[in-house]
Amino acid sequence: MESVRKNLLLFLCFCLFLASPIQSYNTFLDCLLHLVPNSNISQLVYTQNDPSFTTLLDSSIQNLMFMSPNTTKPLLILEPTIIQEVQASVICCKNHSLALRVRSGAHDYEGLSYRSISATRFVMMDLASLRDIHIDPYQQIAWVQSGTTLGEFYYAISQKSGTLAFPGGTCPTVCVGGLFSGGGLGIMTRKFGLSVDNIIDAELIDSNGRVLNREAMGEDLFWAIRGGGGGSFGIVISWKVRLVEVPRIVSVFTVSKTLKEEAISLVDKWQRSAPNFSVDVLLKLSIEPDRNKGEPVAVFKAFYHGRCSGLLAYMQVHFPELGLKKDDCEEMSWIQSVVYFAGYGHAKPETVLLDRRSEPKKNRKAASDFFTDLVPYKIWKEIFNKFHYKGEGVMHFETLGGYMNTIAESATPFPHRKGVLYSINSIVSWPANADVAEKYIGWLKMIHSFLTPYVSKNPRRAYVNFRDLELGMNEEGNANYENARTWGEKYFMGNFKGLALVKGKVDPENFFWHEQSIPPLFSGLAADS
């Protein structure tokens, strides 16, 4: 009876859709049933009238700004459980002129995987049920599906080996589909590169519904999906990755310094030294509020491939000003360090990484930059003076250098490599009160504007995984290459043209479109660009 009721709801909803300019919605179910006759359609398709629709839509949304009644919601949600359902969904959406957006973990800062900025009608595909993991510890490789969270993936690796790991991000509820599509910065980037530098194959469903591996898709498309941004070239179902070796014991520390404790001098020392450290040492920085002390503080976090004795000795030589003490340093396994950098400290067991629920949802907005030159000492002082310590503003600095300096800008679409000292992700968040949004976003814009003379230039770079529509966006339903260069070259620099040419070959009709998707560029026009 439940299945009959669900199918009746679907039919009634499609009948309502007939009033729209786009016709033939009533044949959409028939299309799916024809292509995947053995699938349970009532568990694949959810309409806005379905009791589960809102719960499913909101399940992984991170940003409260995009959970408002004014947000354009999908007409349908598709939740495939097998690859054939993904293929059928692509084919049927395309045949019925339905725009399709794909969500893996919904951490996109602008929510483009599940919302439309305009009133564009679209269908959302949620990959949350596609999260198989297959690990071969002997070959040191793994296959992981895009709906898998980083926490699930890291935990699965740890259950197979105590000396294997994967270089990726620190937020355990981010899904691999999103992280890999934009690059994948993390605590082991300086030693092993980005996540995409360790991807060796993939399975992608293209705009025609075909399943393509690396050999079938060709090297150009394989290059594009490893850092060219999600939602442009197809739907990557699974990724084959190379695992990396780590010691059984690694070391970490977190040290906070106030202005009275020479925070500004230490930050200046950090920027001059940390990008040149051994690849075994990551020392990252954040400037964040300390409400107990009523002022911003500099927080230094380290990850070391080895025991505390080695880390303490290294810091004593290369950064003695930090005053690191033996009690500051902790030894643990790699998987325990994942829990540590996720913000859980020692309060949670490793199984917390299997929890797909995210941290408390907030309104948030972010902006990113890359630094290729040192910031003058006096500017650090001004940054601290401007810091919004009474609010929720945080500035996260990711130290680069090391192995990243050895990889060509064109090796993958992510170009921010040789000569880049560190990146910054400035984030501001605020309570569920729309009345204060302007105030908090205004602080972020002020900080971003203030940094202009000191960050990278021509173009001013940005990280596509910290997506920012303030940089520009495609026109509704269209993607013009020349217009898109305003934001595309900030994310991808000289690689943007190559991405557009790949798009022109593999998706010339621009089926996979969103406000910052790669526009198609055709080889005959490329010479003029």
mmCIF file with all atom_site columns, N, CA and C in Angstrom, residues 61-85:
data_model
loop_
_atom_site.group_PDB
_atom_site.id
_atom_site.type_symbol
_atom_site.label_atom_id
_atom_site.label_alt_id
_atom_site.label_comp_id
_atom_site.label_asym_id
_atom_site.label_entity_id
_atom_site.label_seq_id
_atom_site.pdbx_PDB_ins_code
_atom_site.Cartn_x
_atom_site.Cartn_y
_atom_site.Cartn_z
_atom_site.occupancy
_atom_site.B_iso_or_equiv
_atom_site.pdbx_formal_charge
_atom_site.auth_seq_id
_atom_site.auth_comp_id
_atom_site.auth_asym_id
_atom_site.auth_atom_id
_atom_site.pdbx_PDB_model_num
ATOM 1  N N  . ILE A 1 61 ? 22.449 19.626 4.595   1.00 0.00 ? 61 ILE A N  1
ATOM 2  C CA . ILE A 1 61 ? 22.712 21.042 4.362   1.00 0.00 ? 61 ILE A CA 1
ATOM 3  C C  . ILE A 1 61 ? 23.450 21.617 5.568   1.00 0.00 ? 61 ILE A C  1
ATOM 4  N N  . GLN A 1 62 ? 24.543 22.315 5.313   1.00 0.00 ? 62 GLN A N  1
ATOM 5  C CA . GLN A 1 62 ? 25.379 22.852 6.383   1.00 0.00 ? 62 GLN A CA 1
ATOM 6  C C  . GLN A 1 62 ? 25.053 24.300 6.733   1.00 0.00 ? 62 GLN A C  1
ATOM 7  N N  . ASN A 1 63 ? 24.561 25.047 5.771   1.00 0.00 ? 63 ASN A N  1
ATOM 8  C CA . ASN A 1 63 ? 24.421 26.487 5.921   1.00 0.00 ? 63 ASN A CA 1
ATOM 9  C C  . ASN A 1 63 ? 22.958 26.860 6.126   1.00 0.00 ? 63 ASN A C  1
ATOM 10 N N  . LEU A 1 64 ? 22.644 27.402 7.298   1.00 0.00 ? 64 LEU A N  1
ATOM 11 C CA . LEU A 1 64 ? 21.263 27.758 7.599   1.00 0.00 ? 64 LEU A CA 1
ATOM 12 C C  . LEU A 1 64 ? 20.716 28.815 6.638   1.00 0.00 ? 64 LEU A C  1
ATOM 13 N N  . MET A 1 65 ? 21.598 29.610 6.031   1.00 0.00 ? 65 MET A N  1
ATOM 14 C CA . MET A 1 65 ? 21.135 30.618 5.077   1.00 0.00 ? 65 MET A CA 1
ATOM 15 C C  . MET A 1 65 ? 20.334 29.987 3.947   1.00 0.00 ? 65 MET A C  1
ATOM 16 N N  . PHE A 1 66 ? 20.651 28.735 3.612   1.00 0.00 ? 66 PHE A N  1
ATOM 17 C CA . PHE A 1 66 ? 20.036 28.094 2.460   1.00 0.00 ? 66 PHE A CA 1
ATOM 18 C C  . PHE A 1 66 ? 18.911 27.140 2.860   1.00 0.00 ? 66 PHE A C  1
ATOM 19 N N  . MET A 1 67 ? 18.453 27.254 4.105   1.00 0.00 ? 67 MET A N  1
ATOM 20 C CA . MET A 1 67 ? 17.318 26.451 4.553   1.00 0.00 ? 67 MET A CA 1
ATOM 21 C C  . MET A 1 67 ? 16.083 27.332 4.754   1.00 0.00 ? 67 MET A C  1
ATOM 22 N N  . SER A 1 68 ? 16.128 28.528 4.192   1.00 0.00 ? 68 SER A N  1
ATOM 23 C CA . SER A 1 68 ? 15.015 29.465 4.354   1.00 0.00 ? 68 SER A CA 1
ATOM 24 C C  . SER A 1 68 ? 13.918 29.158 3.338   1.00 0.00 ? 68 SER A C  1
ATOM 25 N N  . PRO A 1 69 ? 12.688 29.614 3.609   1.00 0.00 ? 69 PRO A N  1
ATOM 26 C CA . PRO A 1 69 ? 11.583 29.391 2.649   1.00 0.00 ? 69 PRO A CA 1
ATOM 27 C C  . PRO A 1 69 ? 11.819 30.064 1.307   1.00 0.00 ? 69 PRO A C  1
ATOM 28 N N  . ASN A 1 70 ? 12.703 31.062 1.269   1.00 0.00 ? 70 ASN A N  1
ATOM 29 C CA . ASN A 1 70 ? 12.952 31.783 0.019   1.00 0.00 ? 70 ASN A CA 1
ATOM 30 C C  . ASN A 1 70 ? 13.929 31.071 -0.910  1.00 0.00 ? 70 ASN A C  1
ATOM 31 N N  . THR A 1 71 ? 14.581 30.015 -0.418  1.00 0.00 ? 71 THR A N  1
ATOM 32 C CA . THR A 1 71 ? 15.539 29.281 -1.242  1.00 0.00 ? 71 THR A CA 1
ATOM 33 C C  . THR A 1 71 ? 14.810 28.446 -2.283  1.00 0.00 ? 71 THR A C  1
ATOM 34 N N  . THR A 1 72 ? 15.252 28.535 -3.540  1.00 0.00 ? 72 THR A N  1
ATOM 35 C CA . THR A 1 72 ? 14.655 27.731 -4.607  1.00 0.00 ? 72 THR A CA 1
ATOM 36 C C  . THR A 1 72 ? 15.008 26.265 -4.404  1.00 0.00 ? 72 THR A C  1
ATOM 37 N N  . LYS A 1 73 ? 14.020 25.453 -4.183  1.00 0.00 ? 73 LYS A N  1
ATOM 38 C CA . LYS A 1 73 ? 14.225 24.035 -3.890  1.00 0.00 ? 73 LYS A CA 1
ATOM 39 C C  . LYS A 1 73 ? 14.063 23.200 -5.163  1.00 0.00 ? 73 LYS A C  1
ATOM 40 N N  . PRO A 1 74 ? 14.622 21.994 -5.154  1.00 0.00 ? 74 PRO A N  1
ATOM 41 C CA . PRO A 1 74 ? 14.470 21.125 -6.327  1.00 0.00 ? 74 PRO A CA 1
ATOM 42 C C  . PRO A 1 74 ? 13.031 20.673 -6.522  1.00 0.00 ? 74 PRO A C  1
ATOM 43 N N  . LEU A 1 75 ? 12.648 20.452 -7.775  1.00 0.00 ? 75 LEU A N  1
ATOM 44 C CA . LEU A 1 75 ? 11.339 19.876 -8.072  1.00 0.00 ? 75 LEU A CA 1
ATOM 45 C C  . LEU A 1 75 ? 11.245 18.458 -7.534  1.00 0.00 ? 75 LEU A C  1
ATOM 46 N N  . LEU A 1 76 ? 12.327 17.722 -7.705  1.00 0.00 ? 76 LEU A N  1
ATOM 47 C CA . LEU A 1 76 ? 12.405 16.322 -7.280  1.00 0.00 ? 76 LEU A CA 1
ATOM 48 C C  . LEU A 1 76 ? 13.755 16.082 -6.629  1.00 0.00 ? 76 LEU A C  1
ATOM 49 N N  . ILE A 1 77 ? 13.794 15.101 -5.759  1.00 0.00 ? 77 ILE A N  1
ATOM 50 C CA . ILE A 1 77 ? 15.061 14.584 -5.253  1.00 0.00 ? 77 ILE A CA 1
ATOM 51 C C  . ILE A 1 77 ? 15.177 13.142 -5.712  1.00 0.00 ? 77 ILE A C  1
ATOM 52 N N  . LEU A 1 78 ? 16.310 12.824 -6.297  1.00 0.00 ? 78 LEU A N  1
ATOM 53 C CA . LEU A 1 78 ? 16.605 11.452 -6.707  1.00 0.00 ? 78 LEU A CA 1
ATOM 54 C C  . LEU A 1 78 ? 17.681 10.904 -5.781  1.00 0.00 ? 78 LEU A C  1
ATOM 55 N N  . GLU A 1 79 ? 17.437 9.719  -5.227  1.00 0.00 ? 79 GLU A N  1
ATOM 56 C CA . GLU A 1 79 ? 18.416 9.109  -4.322  1.00 0.00 ? 79 GLU A CA 1
ATOM 57 C C  . GLU A 1 79 ? 18.764 7.704  -4.819  1.00 0.00 ? 79 GLU A C  1
ATOM 58 N N  . PRO A 1 80 ? 19.661 7.631  -5.795  1.00 0.00 ? 80 PRO A N  1
ATOM 59 C CA . PRO A 1 80 ? 20.016 6.324  -6.363  1.00 0.00 ? 80 PRO A CA 1
ATOM 60 C C  . PRO A 1 80 ? 20.815 5.481  -5.376  1.00 0.00 ? 80 PRO A C  1
ATOM 61 N N  . THR A 1 81 ? 20.646 4.184  -5.500  1.00 0.00 ? 81 THR A N  1
ATOM 62 C CA . THR A 1 81 ? 21.394 3.246  -4.666  1.00 0.00 ? 81 THR A CA 1
ATOM 63 C C  . THR A 1 81 ? 22.328 2.367  -5.489  1.00 0.00 ? 81 THR A C  1
ATOM 64 N N  . ILE A 1 82 ? 22.165 2.396  -6.810  1.00 0.00 ? 82 ILE A N  1
ATOM 65 C CA . ILE A 1 82 ? 23.027 1.626  -7.702  1.00 0.00 ? 82 ILE A CA 1
ATOM 66 C C  . ILE A 1 82 ? 23.405 2.514  -8.889  1.00 0.00 ? 82 ILE A C  1
ATOM 67 N N  . ILE A 1 83 ? 24.489 2.161  -9.560  1.00 0.00 ? 83 ILE A N  1
ATOM 68 C CA . ILE A 1 83 ? 24.982 2.967  -10.671 1.00 0.00 ? 83 ILE A CA 1
ATOM 69 C C  . ILE A 1 83 ? 23.950 3.061  -11.789 1.00 0.00 ? 83 ILE A C  1
ATOM 70 N N  . GLN A 1 84 ? 23.216 1.965  -12.040 1.00 0.00 ? 84 GLN A N  1
ATOM 71 C CA . GLN A 1 84 ? 22.238 1.982  -13.125 1.00 0.00 ? 84 GLN A CA 1
ATOM 72 C C  . GLN A 1 84 ? 21.158 3.037  -12.892 1.00 0.00 ? 84 GLN A C  1
ATOM 73 N N  . GLU A 1 85 ? 20.835 3.306  -11.641 1.00 0.00 ? 85 GLU A N  1
ATOM 74 C CA . GLU A 1 85 ? 19.835 4.345  -11.349 1.00 0.00 ? 85 GLU A CA 1
ATOM 75 C C  . GLU A 1 85 ? 20.394 5.742  -11.620 1.00 0.00 ? 85 GLU A C  1
#
